[in-house]
PDB file of N, CA and C in Angstrom:
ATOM      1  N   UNK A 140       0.837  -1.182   0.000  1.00  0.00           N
ATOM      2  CA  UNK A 140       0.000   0.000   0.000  1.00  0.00           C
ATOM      3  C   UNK A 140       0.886   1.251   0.000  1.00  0.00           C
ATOM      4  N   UNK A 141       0.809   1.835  -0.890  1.00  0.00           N
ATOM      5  CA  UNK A 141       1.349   3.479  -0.877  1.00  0.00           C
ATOM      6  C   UNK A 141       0.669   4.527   0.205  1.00  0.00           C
ATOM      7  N   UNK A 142       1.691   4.784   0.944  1.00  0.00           N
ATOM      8  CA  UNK A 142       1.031   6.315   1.628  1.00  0.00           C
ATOM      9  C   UNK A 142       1.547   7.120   0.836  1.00  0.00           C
ATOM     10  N   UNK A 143       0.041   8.337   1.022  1.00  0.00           N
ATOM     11  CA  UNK A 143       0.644   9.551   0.060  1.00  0.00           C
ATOM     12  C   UNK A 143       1.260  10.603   1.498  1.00  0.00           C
ATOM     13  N   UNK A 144       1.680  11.625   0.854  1.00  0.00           N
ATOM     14  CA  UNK A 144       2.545  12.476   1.988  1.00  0.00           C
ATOM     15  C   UNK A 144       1.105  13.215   2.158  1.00  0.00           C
ATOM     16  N   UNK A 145       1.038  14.387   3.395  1.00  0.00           N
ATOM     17  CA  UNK A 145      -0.314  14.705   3.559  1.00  0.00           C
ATOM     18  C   UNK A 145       0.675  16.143   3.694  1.00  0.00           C
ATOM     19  N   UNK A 146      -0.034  17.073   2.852  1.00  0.00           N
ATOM     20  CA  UNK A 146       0.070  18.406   2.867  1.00  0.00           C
ATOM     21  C   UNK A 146      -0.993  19.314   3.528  1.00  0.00           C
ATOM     22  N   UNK A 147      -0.166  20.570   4.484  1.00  0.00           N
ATOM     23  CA  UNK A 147      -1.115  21.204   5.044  1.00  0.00           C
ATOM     24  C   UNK A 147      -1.138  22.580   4.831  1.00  0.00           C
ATOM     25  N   UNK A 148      -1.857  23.218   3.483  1.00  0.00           N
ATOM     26  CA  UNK A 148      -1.528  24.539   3.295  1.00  0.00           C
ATOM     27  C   UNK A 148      -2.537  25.605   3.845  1.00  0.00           C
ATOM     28  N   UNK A 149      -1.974  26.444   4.994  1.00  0.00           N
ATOM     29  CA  UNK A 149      -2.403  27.459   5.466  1.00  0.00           C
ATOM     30  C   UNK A 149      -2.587  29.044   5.429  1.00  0.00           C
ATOM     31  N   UNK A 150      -3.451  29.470   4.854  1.00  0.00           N
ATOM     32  CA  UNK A 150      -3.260  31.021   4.246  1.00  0.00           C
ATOM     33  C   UNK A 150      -4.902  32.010   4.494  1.00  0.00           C
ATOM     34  N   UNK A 151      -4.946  32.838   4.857  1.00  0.00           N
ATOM     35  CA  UNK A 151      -5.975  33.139   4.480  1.00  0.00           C
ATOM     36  C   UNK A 151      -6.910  34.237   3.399  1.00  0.00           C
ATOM     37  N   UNK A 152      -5.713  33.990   2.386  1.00  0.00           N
ATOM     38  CA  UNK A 152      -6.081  34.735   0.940  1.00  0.00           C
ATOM     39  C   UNK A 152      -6.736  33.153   0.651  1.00  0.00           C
ATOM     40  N   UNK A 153      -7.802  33.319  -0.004  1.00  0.00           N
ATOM     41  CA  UNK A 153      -8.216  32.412  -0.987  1.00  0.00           C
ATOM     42  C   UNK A 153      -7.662  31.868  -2.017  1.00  0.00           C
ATOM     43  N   UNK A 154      -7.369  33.207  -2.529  1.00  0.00           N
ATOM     44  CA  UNK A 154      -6.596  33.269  -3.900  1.00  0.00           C
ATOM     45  C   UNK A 154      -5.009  32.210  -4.161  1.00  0.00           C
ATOM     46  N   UNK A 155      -4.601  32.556  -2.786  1.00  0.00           N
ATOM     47  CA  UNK A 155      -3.057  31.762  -2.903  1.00  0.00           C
ATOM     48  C   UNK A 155      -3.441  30.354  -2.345  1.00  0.00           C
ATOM     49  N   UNK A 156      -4.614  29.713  -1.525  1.00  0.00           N
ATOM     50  CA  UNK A 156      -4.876  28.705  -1.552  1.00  0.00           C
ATOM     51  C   UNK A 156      -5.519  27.911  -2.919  1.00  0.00           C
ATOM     52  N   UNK A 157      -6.196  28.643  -3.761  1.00  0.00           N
ATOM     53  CA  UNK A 157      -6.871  28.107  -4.768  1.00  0.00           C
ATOM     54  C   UNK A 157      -5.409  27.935  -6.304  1.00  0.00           C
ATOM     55  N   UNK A 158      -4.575  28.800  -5.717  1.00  0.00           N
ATOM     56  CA  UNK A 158      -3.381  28.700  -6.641  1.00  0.00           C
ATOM     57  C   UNK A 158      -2.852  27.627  -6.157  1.00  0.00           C
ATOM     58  N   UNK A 159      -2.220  27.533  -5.055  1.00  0.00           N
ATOM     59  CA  UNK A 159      -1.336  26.138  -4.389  1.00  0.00           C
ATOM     60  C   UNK A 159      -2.274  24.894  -4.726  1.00  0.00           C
ATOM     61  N   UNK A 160      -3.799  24.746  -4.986  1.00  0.00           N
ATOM     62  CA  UNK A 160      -4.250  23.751  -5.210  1.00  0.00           C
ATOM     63  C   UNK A 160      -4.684  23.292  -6.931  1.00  0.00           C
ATOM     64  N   UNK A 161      -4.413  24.484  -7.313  1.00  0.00           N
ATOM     65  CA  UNK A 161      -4.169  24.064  -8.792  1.00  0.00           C
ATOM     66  C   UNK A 161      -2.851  23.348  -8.829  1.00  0.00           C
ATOM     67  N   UNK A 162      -1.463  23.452  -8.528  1.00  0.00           N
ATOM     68  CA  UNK A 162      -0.457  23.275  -8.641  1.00  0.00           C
ATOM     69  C   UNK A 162      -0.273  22.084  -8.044  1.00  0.00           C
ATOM     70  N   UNK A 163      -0.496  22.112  -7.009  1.00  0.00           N
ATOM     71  CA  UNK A 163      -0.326  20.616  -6.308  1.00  0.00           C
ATOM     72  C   UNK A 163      -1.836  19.355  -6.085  1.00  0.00           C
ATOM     73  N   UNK A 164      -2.442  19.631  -6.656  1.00  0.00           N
ATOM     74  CA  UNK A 164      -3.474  18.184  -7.078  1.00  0.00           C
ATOM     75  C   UNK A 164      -2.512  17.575  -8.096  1.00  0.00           C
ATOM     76  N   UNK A 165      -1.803  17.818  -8.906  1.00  0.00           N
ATOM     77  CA  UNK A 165      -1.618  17.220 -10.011  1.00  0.00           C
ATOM     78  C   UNK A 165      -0.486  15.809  -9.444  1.00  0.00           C
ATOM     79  N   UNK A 166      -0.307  16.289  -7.920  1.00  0.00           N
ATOM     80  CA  UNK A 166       0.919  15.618  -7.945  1.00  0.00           C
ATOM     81  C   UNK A 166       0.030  14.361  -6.588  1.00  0.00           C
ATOM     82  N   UNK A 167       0.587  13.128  -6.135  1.00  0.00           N
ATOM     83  CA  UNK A 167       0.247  12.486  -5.655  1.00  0.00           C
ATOM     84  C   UNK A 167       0.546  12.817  -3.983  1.00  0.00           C
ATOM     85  N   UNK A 168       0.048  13.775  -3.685  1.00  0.00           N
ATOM     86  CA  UNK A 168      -0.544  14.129  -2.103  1.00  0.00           C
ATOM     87  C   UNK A 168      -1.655  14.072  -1.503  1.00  0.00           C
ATOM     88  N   UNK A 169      -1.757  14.278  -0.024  1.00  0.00           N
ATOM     89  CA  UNK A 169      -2.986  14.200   0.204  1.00  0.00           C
ATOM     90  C   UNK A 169      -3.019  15.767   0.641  1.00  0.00           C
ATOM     91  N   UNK A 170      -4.084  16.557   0.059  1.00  0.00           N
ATOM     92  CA  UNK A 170      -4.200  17.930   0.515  1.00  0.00           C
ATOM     93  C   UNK A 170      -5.106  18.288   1.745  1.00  0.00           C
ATOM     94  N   UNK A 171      -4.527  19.376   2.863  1.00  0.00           N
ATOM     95  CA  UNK A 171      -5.370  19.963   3.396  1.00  0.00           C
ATOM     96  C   UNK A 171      -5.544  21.309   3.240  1.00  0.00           C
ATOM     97  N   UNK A 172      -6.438  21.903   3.358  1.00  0.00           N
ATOM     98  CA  UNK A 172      -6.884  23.222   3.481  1.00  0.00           C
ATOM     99  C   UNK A 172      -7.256  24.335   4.900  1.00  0.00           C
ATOM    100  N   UNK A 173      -6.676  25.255   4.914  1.00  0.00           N
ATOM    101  CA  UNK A 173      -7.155  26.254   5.896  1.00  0.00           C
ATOM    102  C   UNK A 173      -6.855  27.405   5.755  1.00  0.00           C
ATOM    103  N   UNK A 174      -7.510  27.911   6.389  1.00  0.00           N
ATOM    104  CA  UNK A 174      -7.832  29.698   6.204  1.00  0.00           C
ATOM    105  C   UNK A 174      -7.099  30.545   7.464  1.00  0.00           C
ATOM    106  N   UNK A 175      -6.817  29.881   8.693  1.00  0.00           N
ATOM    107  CA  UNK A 175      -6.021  29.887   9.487  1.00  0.00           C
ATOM    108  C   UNK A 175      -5.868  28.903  10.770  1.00  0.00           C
ATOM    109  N   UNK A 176      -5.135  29.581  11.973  1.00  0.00           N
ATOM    110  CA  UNK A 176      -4.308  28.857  12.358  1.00  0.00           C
ATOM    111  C   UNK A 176      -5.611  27.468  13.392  1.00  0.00           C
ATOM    112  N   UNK A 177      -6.319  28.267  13.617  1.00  0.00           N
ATOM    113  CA  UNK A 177      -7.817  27.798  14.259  1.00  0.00           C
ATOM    114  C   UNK A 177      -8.127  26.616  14.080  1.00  0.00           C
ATOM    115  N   UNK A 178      -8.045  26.886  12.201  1.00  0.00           N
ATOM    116  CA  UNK A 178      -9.426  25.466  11.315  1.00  0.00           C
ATOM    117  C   UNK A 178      -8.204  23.914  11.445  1.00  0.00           C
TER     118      UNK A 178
END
């Protein structure tokens, strides 16, 4: 079984989260998302 690496990108521009997730879906991670330090 492959583990994927688990990414945790934190920002709360939208914009630079919706960029980092164009860029990195393509690659075999597991993504997380947040808006800050809280979520």
């Amino acid at each position: 079984m492959v583990k994927l690496a688990n990414i945790l990108i934190v920002d709360d521009d939208p914009d630079i989260r919706e960029a980092a997730k164009i860029i990195l879906e393509t690659q075999p991670y597991k993504l997380t998302f947040a808006s800050n330090g809280k979520e």
